[in-house]
GROMACS .gro file of C-alpha atoms in nm:
model
  398
    1MET     CA    1  -0.670  -7.661  -6.840
    2SER     CA    2  -0.964  -7.421  -6.878
    3ALA     CA    3  -1.267  -7.400  -6.652
    4ARG     CA    4  -1.578  -7.186  -6.626
    5LEU     CA    5  -1.768  -7.071  -6.321
    6ASN     CA    6  -2.078  -6.853  -6.287
    7VAL     CA    7  -2.163  -6.688  -5.954
    8ASP     CA    8  -2.368  -6.401  -5.821
    9VAL     CA    9  -2.065  -6.230  -5.663
   10ALA     CA   10  -1.690  -6.253  -5.718
   11ILE     CA   11  -1.458  -6.122  -5.446
   12ILE     CA   12  -1.096  -6.038  -5.522
   13GLY     CA   13  -0.886  -6.079  -5.209
   14GLY     CA   14  -0.924  -6.349  -4.945
   15GLY     CA   15  -0.829  -6.147  -4.640
   16LEU     CA   16  -1.058  -6.091  -4.347
   17VAL     CA   17  -1.270  -5.832  -4.531
   18GLY     CA   18  -1.324  -6.048  -4.838
   19ALA     CA   19  -1.380  -6.367  -4.640
   20SER     CA   20  -1.630  -6.207  -4.403
   21ALA     CA   21  -1.815  -6.062  -4.702
   22ALA     CA   22  -1.824  -6.405  -4.864
   23LEU     CA   23  -1.969  -6.558  -4.549
   24ALA     CA   24  -2.231  -6.284  -4.514
   25LEU     CA   25  -2.332  -6.315  -4.880
   26ARG     CA   26  -2.371  -6.691  -4.847
   27GLY     CA   27  -2.596  -6.624  -4.550
   28MET     CA   28  -2.813  -6.420  -4.786
   29GLY     CA   29  -2.833  -6.712  -5.028
   30MET     CA   30  -2.601  -6.573  -5.297
   31SER     CA   31  -2.344  -6.781  -5.481
   32VAL     CA   32  -1.992  -6.651  -5.421
   33ALA     CA   33  -1.639  -6.701  -5.550
   34LEU     CA   34  -1.359  -6.579  -5.320
   35LEU     CA   35  -1.029  -6.552  -5.505
   36ASP     CA   36  -0.682  -6.494  -5.364
   37LYS     CA   37  -0.347  -6.491  -5.541
   38GLY     CA   38  -0.198  -6.675  -5.243
   39PHE     CA   39  -0.361  -6.818  -4.933
   40CYS     CA   40  -0.659  -6.660  -4.761
   41GLY     CA   41  -0.555  -6.450  -4.464
   42ALA     CA   42  -0.183  -6.480  -4.538
   43GLN     CA   43  -0.122  -6.109  -4.589
   44ALA     CA   44  -0.221  -5.817  -4.364
   45SER     CA   45  -0.523  -5.996  -4.217
   46GLY     CA   46  -0.317  -6.280  -4.077
   47VAL     CA   47   0.005  -6.108  -3.971
   48ASN     CA   48  -0.117  -5.792  -3.801
   49TYR     CA   49  -0.088  -5.710  -3.432
   50GLY     CA   50  -0.429  -5.849  -3.336
   51GLY     CA   51  -0.572  -5.548  -3.154
   52VAL     CA   52  -0.952  -5.542  -3.145
   53ARG     CA   53  -0.999  -5.177  -3.055
   54ARG     CA   54  -1.246  -4.899  -3.116
   55GLN     CA   55  -1.061  -4.641  -2.909
   56GLY     CA   56  -0.854  -4.395  -3.108
   57ARG     CA   57  -1.044  -4.433  -3.435
   58PRO     CA   58  -1.169  -4.127  -3.618
   59ARG     CA   59  -1.528  -4.047  -3.529
   60GLU     CA   60  -1.648  -4.133  -3.880
   61GLN     CA   61  -1.527  -4.493  -3.834
   62LEU     CA   62  -1.706  -4.553  -3.506
   63PRO     CA   63  -2.052  -4.657  -3.636
   64LEU     CA   64  -1.882  -4.925  -3.845
   65SER     CA   65  -1.651  -5.013  -3.555
   66GLN     CA   66  -1.949  -5.050  -3.324
   67ARG     CA   67  -2.117  -5.281  -3.573
   68ALA     CA   68  -1.807  -5.500  -3.576
   69HIS     CA   69  -1.787  -5.478  -3.197
   70ALA     CA   70  -2.112  -5.674  -3.174
   71ILE     CA   71  -1.975  -5.949  -3.401
   72TRP     CA   72  -1.652  -6.036  -3.221
   73PRO     CA   73  -1.813  -6.207  -2.917
   74ARG     CA   74  -2.010  -6.427  -3.159
   75LEU     CA   75  -1.710  -6.569  -3.346
   76ALA     CA   76  -1.751  -6.924  -3.216
   77ALA     CA   77  -2.109  -6.938  -3.342
   78LEU     CA   78  -2.024  -6.758  -3.666
   79ILE     CA   79  -1.704  -6.930  -3.780
   80GLY     CA   80  -1.668  -7.225  -3.543
   81ILE     CA   81  -1.373  -7.091  -3.339
   82ASP     CA   82  -1.338  -6.803  -3.096
   83GLY     CA   83  -1.013  -6.687  -3.255
   84GLU     CA   84  -0.869  -6.639  -2.904
   85PHE     CA   85  -1.082  -6.327  -2.879
   86LEU     CA   86  -1.052  -6.170  -2.536
   87ARG     CA   87  -1.232  -5.855  -2.424
   88SER     CA   88  -0.931  -5.747  -2.218
   89GLY     CA   89  -0.978  -5.373  -2.260
   90HIS     CA   90  -0.755  -5.127  -2.446
   91LEU     CA   91  -0.539  -4.881  -2.254
   92LYS     CA   92  -0.396  -4.583  -2.441
   93LEU     CA   93  -0.107  -4.422  -2.255
   94ALA     CA   94  -0.008  -4.054  -2.235
   95ARG     CA   95   0.362  -3.969  -2.216
   96GLY     CA   96   0.309  -3.600  -2.140
   97GLU     CA   97   0.058  -3.323  -2.087
   98ALA     CA   98  -0.005  -3.279  -2.459
   99ASP     CA   99  -0.084  -3.649  -2.500
  100MET     CA  100  -0.318  -3.643  -2.200
  101ALA     CA  101  -0.494  -3.337  -2.339
  102ALA     CA  102  -0.539  -3.522  -2.668
  103LEU     CA  103  -0.694  -3.820  -2.488
  104GLU     CA  104  -0.930  -3.589  -2.300
  105ALA     CA  105  -1.030  -3.410  -2.622
  106TYR     CA  106  -1.093  -3.740  -2.799
  107ALA     CA  107  -1.308  -3.868  -2.513
  108ALA     CA  108  -1.520  -3.554  -2.533
  109THR     CA  109  -1.550  -3.580  -2.912
  110VAL     CA  110  -1.677  -3.940  -2.908
  111ALA     CA  111  -1.875  -3.927  -2.584
  112ASP     CA  112  -2.200  -4.007  -2.766
  113GLN     CA  113  -2.061  -4.308  -2.955
  114GLY     CA  114  -2.086  -4.572  -2.682
  115LEU     CA  115  -1.717  -4.631  -2.615
  116GLU     CA  116  -1.752  -4.554  -2.244
  117LEU     CA  117  -1.396  -4.426  -2.215
  118GLU     CA  118  -1.245  -4.384  -1.871
  119LEU     CA  119  -0.973  -4.122  -1.823
  120ILE     CA  120  -0.715  -4.231  -1.567
  121GLY     CA  121  -0.472  -4.000  -1.386
  122HIS     CA  122  -0.114  -4.071  -1.283
  123ASN     CA  123  -0.179  -4.201  -0.932
  124ASP     CA  124  -0.474  -4.418  -1.033
  125LEU     CA  125  -0.272  -4.558  -1.323
  126ARG     CA  126   0.012  -4.659  -1.090
  127GLU     CA  127  -0.230  -4.828  -0.852
  128ARG     CA  128  -0.430  -5.019  -1.112
  129PHE     CA  129  -0.156  -5.095  -1.366
  130ALA     CA  130   0.159  -5.125  -1.158
  131TRP     CA  131   0.331  -5.323  -1.435
  132ILE     CA  132   0.364  -5.004  -1.645
  133ASP     CA  133   0.676  -4.794  -1.590
  134GLY     CA  134   0.837  -4.506  -1.774
  135ALA     CA  135   0.728  -4.143  -1.796
  136ILE     CA  136   0.356  -4.213  -1.826
  137ILE     CA  137   0.131  -3.949  -1.672
  138GLY     CA  138  -0.212  -4.092  -1.747
  139ALA     CA  139  -0.423  -4.300  -1.981
  140SER     CA  140  -0.761  -4.365  -2.140
  141LEU     CA  141  -0.923  -4.705  -2.092
  142CYS     CA  142  -1.183  -4.858  -2.323
  143ALA     CA  143  -1.285  -5.161  -2.119
  144GLY     CA  144  -1.492  -5.319  -2.397
  145ASP     CA  145  -1.205  -5.343  -2.645
  146GLY     CA  146  -0.970  -5.638  -2.664
  147GLN     CA  147  -0.751  -5.865  -2.874
  148ALA     CA  148  -0.755  -6.180  -3.087
  149ASN     CA  149  -0.525  -6.406  -3.287
  150PRO     CA  150  -0.521  -6.281  -3.649
  151ARG     CA  151  -0.373  -6.604  -3.783
  152LEU     CA  152  -0.677  -6.794  -3.657
  153VAL     CA  153  -0.946  -6.535  -3.730
  154ALA     CA  154  -0.853  -6.453  -4.091
  155ALA     CA  155  -0.829  -6.817  -4.200
  156GLY     CA  156  -1.132  -6.903  -3.986
  157PHE     CA  157  -1.363  -6.673  -4.183
  158ALA     CA  158  -1.241  -6.819  -4.513
  159SER     CA  159  -1.295  -7.174  -4.386
  160ALA     CA  160  -1.643  -7.082  -4.264
  161ALA     CA  161  -1.726  -6.931  -4.602
  162ARG     CA  162  -1.610  -7.252  -4.772
  163ARG     CA  163  -1.825  -7.465  -4.541
  164ALA     CA  164  -2.119  -7.237  -4.619
  165GLY     CA  165  -2.080  -7.315  -4.988
  166ALA     CA  166  -1.859  -7.037  -5.123
  167HIS     CA  167  -1.606  -7.125  -5.392
  168VAL     CA  168  -1.280  -7.039  -5.212
  169LEU     CA  169  -1.009  -7.032  -5.479
  170GLU     CA  170  -0.660  -6.992  -5.334
  171ASN     CA  171  -0.343  -6.953  -5.542
  172THR     CA  172  -0.574  -6.811  -5.809
  173ALA     CA  173  -0.455  -6.467  -5.914
  174VAL     CA  174  -0.700  -6.251  -6.107
  175THR     CA  175  -0.526  -6.147  -6.430
  176GLY     CA  176  -0.814  -5.968  -6.602
  177ALA     CA  177  -1.150  -5.816  -6.514
  178THR     CA  178  -1.406  -5.676  -6.754
  179ARG     CA  179  -1.746  -5.518  -6.713
  180ASN     CA  180  -1.959  -5.708  -6.965
  181GLY     CA  181  -2.329  -5.642  -7.008
  182SER     CA  182  -2.503  -5.688  -6.675
  183GLY     CA  183  -2.202  -5.829  -6.492
  184PHE     CA  184  -1.832  -5.903  -6.497
  185VAL     CA  185  -1.595  -6.149  -6.660
  186LEU     CA  186  -1.279  -6.241  -6.472
  187GLU     CA  187  -0.976  -6.428  -6.593
  188ALA     CA  188  -0.789  -6.600  -6.312
  189GLY     CA  189  -0.546  -6.875  -6.229
  190GLU     CA  190  -0.469  -7.134  -6.493
  191GLY     CA  191  -0.744  -7.075  -6.748
  192LEU     CA  192  -1.039  -6.999  -6.520
  193ALA     CA  193  -1.313  -6.786  -6.681
  194LEU     CA  194  -1.549  -6.656  -6.415
  195ARG     CA  195  -1.872  -6.465  -6.467
  196ALA     CA  196  -2.030  -6.271  -6.182
  197GLY     CA  197  -2.318  -6.031  -6.144
  198ALA     CA  198  -2.126  -5.822  -5.890
  199LEU     CA  199  -1.759  -5.772  -5.812
  200VAL     CA  200  -1.594  -5.682  -5.479
  201ASN     CA  201  -1.242  -5.539  -5.478
  202SER     CA  202  -1.098  -5.623  -5.137
  203ALA     CA  203  -0.746  -5.691  -5.259
  204GLY     CA  204  -0.570  -5.497  -4.983
  205ALA     CA  205  -0.229  -5.364  -5.082
  206TRP     CA  206  -0.299  -5.492  -5.435
  207ALA     CA  207  -0.636  -5.316  -5.475
  208GLY     CA  208  -0.504  -5.008  -5.653
  209PRO     CA  209  -0.468  -5.155  -6.004
  210PHE     CA  210  -0.818  -5.307  -5.988
  211ALA     CA  211  -0.969  -4.970  -5.895
  212ALA     CA  212  -0.765  -4.789  -6.161
  213ALA     CA  213  -0.874  -5.037  -6.428
  214PHE     CA  214  -1.231  -4.918  -6.374
  215GLY     CA  215  -1.140  -4.550  -6.391
  216GLU     CA  216  -1.091  -4.490  -6.019
  217PRO     CA  217  -0.723  -4.444  -5.940
  218VAL     CA  218  -0.641  -4.392  -5.572
  219PRO     CA  219  -0.330  -4.270  -5.386
  220LEU     CA  220  -0.272  -4.607  -5.221
  221SER     CA  221   0.064  -4.673  -5.061
  222ARG     CA  222   0.205  -4.968  -4.869
  223ILE     CA  223   0.321  -4.993  -4.510
  224TYR     CA  224   0.506  -5.281  -4.345
  225PRO     CA  225   0.429  -5.304  -3.972
  226SER     CA  226   0.675  -5.521  -3.781
  227MET     CA  227   0.592  -5.739  -3.477
  228ILE     CA  228   0.777  -5.947  -3.221
  229VAL     CA  229   0.651  -6.226  -2.999
  230THR     CA  230   0.834  -6.328  -2.683
  231GLU     CA  231   0.869  -6.654  -2.502
  232PRO     CA  232   0.583  -6.731  -2.259
  233LEU     CA  233   0.609  -6.515  -1.947
  234ALA     CA  234   0.429  -6.502  -1.616
  235PRO     CA  235   0.117  -6.282  -1.633
  236ILE     CA  236   0.219  -5.918  -1.690
  237MET     CA  237  -0.029  -5.724  -1.898
  238THR     CA  238  -0.393  -5.721  -1.807
  239VAL     CA  239  -0.497  -5.506  -2.106
  240ASN     CA  240  -0.408  -5.445  -2.469
  241THR     CA  241  -0.186  -5.135  -2.456
  242GLY     CA  242  -0.098  -4.857  -2.699
  243MET     CA  243   0.047  -4.507  -2.695
  244GLU     CA  244  -0.126  -4.181  -2.777
  245GLY     CA  245   0.042  -4.035  -3.082
  246GLY     CA  246   0.183  -4.371  -3.192
  247GLY     CA  247   0.479  -4.580  -3.095
  248ILE     CA  248   0.495  -4.909  -2.912
  249TYR     CA  249   0.189  -5.129  -2.860
  250ALA     CA  250   0.179  -5.457  -2.672
  251ARG     CA  251  -0.051  -5.732  -2.550
  252GLN     CA  252  -0.012  -6.064  -2.370
  253VAL     CA  253  -0.193  -6.379  -2.479
  254GLY     CA  254  -0.330  -6.655  -2.262
  255ARG     CA  255  -0.021  -6.875  -2.309
  256GLY     CA  256   0.194  -6.594  -2.169
  257ASN     CA  257   0.361  -6.476  -2.490
  258CYS     CA  258   0.379  -6.100  -2.536
  259VAL     CA  259   0.316  -5.955  -2.883
  260VAL     CA  260   0.488  -5.619  -2.933
  261GLY     CA  261   0.485  -5.382  -3.231
  262GLY     CA  262   0.574  -5.029  -3.327
  263GLU     CA  263   0.843  -5.048  -3.596
  264ARG     CA  264   0.832  -5.098  -3.973
  265GLY     CA  265   0.995  -5.361  -4.189
  266LEU     CA  266   1.165  -5.315  -4.525
  267PRO     CA  267   0.996  -5.410  -4.854
  268LEU     CA  268   1.162  -5.669  -5.071
  269VAL     CA  269   1.239  -5.608  -5.437
  270ASP     CA  270   0.883  -5.650  -5.567
  271ALA     CA  271   0.731  -5.471  -5.259
  272ASP     CA  272   0.476  -5.752  -5.228
  273PHE     CA  273   0.657  -5.883  -4.924
  274SER     CA  274   0.882  -5.738  -4.659
  275ARG     CA  275   1.122  -5.845  -4.389
  276PRO     CA  276   1.185  -5.714  -4.038
  277THR     CA  277   1.518  -5.550  -3.961
  278GLY     CA  278   1.752  -5.633  -3.676
  279ASP     CA  279   1.765  -5.269  -3.569
  280GLY     CA  280   1.387  -5.250  -3.569
  281ALA     CA  281   1.349  -5.564  -3.363
  282LEU     CA  282   1.603  -5.437  -3.110
  283ALA     CA  283   1.427  -5.100  -3.092
  284ILE     CA  284   1.091  -5.265  -3.022
  285MET     CA  285   1.232  -5.479  -2.743
  286ASN     CA  286   1.419  -5.189  -2.585
  287LYS     CA  287   1.103  -4.978  -2.582
  288ALA     CA  288   0.907  -5.267  -2.433
  289ALA     CA  289   1.166  -5.321  -2.160
  290GLU     CA  290   1.157  -4.952  -2.070
  291LEU     CA  291   0.779  -4.943  -2.047
  292PHE     CA  292   0.719  -5.290  -1.902
  293PRO     CA  293   0.995  -5.382  -1.653
  294ALA     CA  294   0.887  -5.746  -1.635
  295MET     CA  295   0.993  -5.785  -1.999
  296ARG     CA  296   1.353  -5.670  -1.948
  297HIS     CA  297   1.495  -6.021  -1.970
  298ALA     CA  298   1.239  -6.172  -2.205
  299GLN     CA  299   1.359  -6.367  -2.508
  300ALA     CA  300   1.211  -6.281  -2.847
  301ILE     CA  301   1.130  -6.605  -3.027
  302ARG     CA  302   0.985  -6.478  -3.355
  303PHE     CA  303   0.944  -6.155  -3.548
  304TRP     CA  304   0.775  -6.070  -3.877
  305THR     CA  305   0.628  -5.800  -4.096
  306GLY     CA  306   0.318  -5.772  -4.313
  307THR     CA  307   0.218  -5.576  -4.623
  308GLU     CA  308  -0.075  -5.341  -4.571
  309ALA     CA  309  -0.252  -5.080  -4.783
  310ALA     CA  310  -0.252  -4.721  -4.656
  311MET     CA  311  -0.453  -4.416  -4.762
  312PRO     CA  312  -0.328  -4.059  -4.711
  313ASP     CA  313  -0.624  -3.961  -4.489
  314ARG     CA  314  -0.598  -4.288  -4.291
  315ASN     CA  315  -0.959  -4.378  -4.372
  316PRO     CA  316  -1.037  -4.684  -4.584
  317VAL     CA  317  -1.216  -4.697  -4.915
  318ILE     CA  318  -1.552  -4.870  -4.865
  319GLY     CA  319  -1.854  -4.851  -5.092
  320PRO     CA  320  -1.983  -4.868  -5.448
  321SER     CA  321  -1.781  -4.767  -5.749
  322ARG     CA  322  -1.857  -4.424  -5.891
  323THR     CA  323  -1.794  -4.542  -6.248
  324THR     CA  324  -1.911  -4.901  -6.271
  325PRO     CA  325  -2.244  -5.045  -6.150
  326GLY     CA  326  -2.205  -5.368  -5.961
  327LEU     CA  327  -1.848  -5.295  -5.848
  328PHE     CA  328  -1.774  -5.241  -5.479
  329HIS     CA  329  -1.449  -5.147  -5.305
  330ALA     CA  330  -1.316  -5.222  -4.956
  331PHE     CA  331  -0.946  -5.163  -4.898
  332GLY     CA  332  -0.687  -4.921  -4.756
  333PHE     CA  333  -0.735  -4.974  -4.382
  334THR     CA  334  -0.394  -4.826  -4.295
  335GLY     CA  335  -0.305  -5.075  -4.025
  336ALA     CA  336  -0.641  -5.052  -3.846
  337GLY     CA  337  -0.863  -5.295  -4.034
  338PHE     CA  338  -0.861  -5.601  -3.809
  339GLN     CA  339  -1.131  -5.490  -3.566
  340ILE     CA  340  -1.373  -5.345  -3.820
  341ALA     CA  341  -1.331  -5.611  -4.092
  342PRO     CA  342  -1.623  -5.835  -3.988
  343GLY     CA  343  -1.849  -5.529  -3.992
  344VAL     CA  344  -1.717  -5.430  -4.334
  345GLY     CA  345  -1.806  -5.775  -4.464
  346GLU     CA  346  -2.166  -5.735  -4.353
  347VAL     CA  347  -2.183  -5.385  -4.505
  348LEU     CA  348  -2.052  -5.513  -4.838
  349ALA     CA  349  -2.313  -5.789  -4.841
  350GLU     CA  350  -2.589  -5.535  -4.781
  351LEU     CA  351  -2.455  -5.311  -5.059
  352VAL     CA  352  -2.451  -5.600  -5.305
  353ARG     CA  353  -2.799  -5.720  -5.213
  354ASP     CA  354  -2.979  -5.392  -5.142
  355GLY     CA  355  -2.767  -5.119  -5.297
  356ALA     CA  356  -2.752  -4.951  -4.954
  357THR     CA  357  -2.647  -5.016  -4.596
  358SER     CA  358  -2.776  -4.899  -4.260
  359THR     CA  359  -2.420  -4.817  -4.147
  360PRO     CA  360  -2.287  -4.470  -4.243
  361ILE     CA  361  -1.998  -4.509  -4.489
  362GLU     CA  362  -2.012  -4.183  -4.685
  363ALA     CA  363  -1.674  -4.072  -4.550
  364PHE     CA  364  -1.511  -4.376  -4.711
  365SER     CA  365  -1.631  -4.317  -5.069
  366ILE     CA  366  -1.371  -4.371  -5.339
  367GLY     CA  367  -1.509  -4.052  -5.494
  368ARG     CA  368  -1.313  -3.843  -5.243
  369PHE     CA  369  -1.002  -3.905  -5.452
  370SER     CA  370  -1.156  -3.811  -5.786
  371LYS     CA  371  -1.226  -3.481  -5.954
  372PRO     CA  372  -1.584  -3.346  -5.950
  373PRO     CA  373  -1.785  -3.455  -6.257
  374SER     CA  374  -1.753  -3.227  -6.557
  375THR     CA  375  -2.053  -3.057  -6.712
  376SER     CA  376  -2.081  -3.327  -6.977
  377ASP     CA  377  -2.101  -3.594  -6.708
  378ARG     CA  378  -2.390  -3.435  -6.521
  379THR     CA  379  -2.743  -3.571  -6.521
  380ALA     CA  380  -3.041  -3.384  -6.656
  381ASP     CA  381  -3.105  -3.222  -6.317
  382GLY     CA  382  -2.745  -3.101  -6.300
  383SER     CA  383  -2.653  -3.297  -5.991
  384GLY     CA  384  -2.421  -3.558  -6.139
  385ALA     CA  385  -2.525  -3.777  -5.846
  386GLU     CA  386  -2.701  -4.070  -6.008
  387ARG     CA  387  -2.533  -4.124  -6.339
  388HIS     CA  388  -2.276  -4.402  -6.380
  389SER     CA  389  -2.061  -4.434  -6.688
  390GLU     CA  390  -2.066  -4.783  -6.838
  391PRO     CA  391  -1.728  -4.823  -7.005
  392GLN     CA  392  -1.618  -5.167  -7.113
  393ASN     CA  393  -1.344  -5.144  -6.853
  394ARG     CA  394  -1.074  -5.404  -6.868
  395GLY     CA  395  -0.780  -5.455  -6.641
  396VAL     CA  396  -0.483  -5.685  -6.683
  397PHE     CA  397  -0.295  -5.752  -6.361
  398THR     CA  398   0.031  -5.914  -6.271
   0.00000   0.00000   0.00000
């Protein structure tokens, strides 16, 4: 059965980035179609660890992270639920002198960015966070950071977008996308023909083929973070905790369950999905028991993995296409997209409406993965900065 739909903006990918963009665009009065090949928020956005942290991000991400930081406390007003958001603080632990030096250097580098980091020495750490054991010599605390429930938040933004009037089309895979005249034509689902003035590619781990179809291939890879949740325990952790240099991370929710991550799952045959491994689950729990003594006899009740897009420089792709007017990208968050996603949604809405945003995003341009324009591509002034090619790009996706 065929159907037709005309909208101002089509968004491919119903994760937290796409859904927050849809909600922001509806707030601007634009008609929106949000399309997902499965269910909104069912991939990386809904199965990640749930850390809402600014600390540890590259400096170039912090203006965007700070923008998102102002959104999280307003979730109840914005999407109708608080998503179990808790400003618990984020504590990054140092296992040795080199790690502590790295925390000190980072604090100095971002001192003007409003994170208000507090460096904590060994004795102070033992006094304030007695539930932490192991060879930890110090830490950095970002008291304004926190945690939330990704399963609630990701789906909550999509539901809010639907209530605001967006066409939220789940189980509707996009199979073709063409730049046509002043807009785009999409083929999706079972015979849906969709026309849109602008197109947002926020397809996460599946964004690569969409970008390549419009002449912008990227070195996107996939990662499969693995998590465990324990039975409810008496209060243990007072902050969301991570390790400098990577490794285990853990947080405790209000019901008492502890969420612990730090290992990777294995992709299944088609690499769209993954599964946790028994060895990985055991490794996570052993690390948790070593670091948090109160967890030594905790029972793990569930474990899972997710499929996430990763970029080689660990920065996402956010911004307008360099080849195709009206096309915008937002993907490749490399396991760190949960906190900044609501800010990314607002930025995308501004780019669609205004062609610019007040938040610095130059470092995230998709152009960083492409060759400089050739002489024939340059504009009359020789800069190559303003000219867009207008190919009749067409992608067919499976």
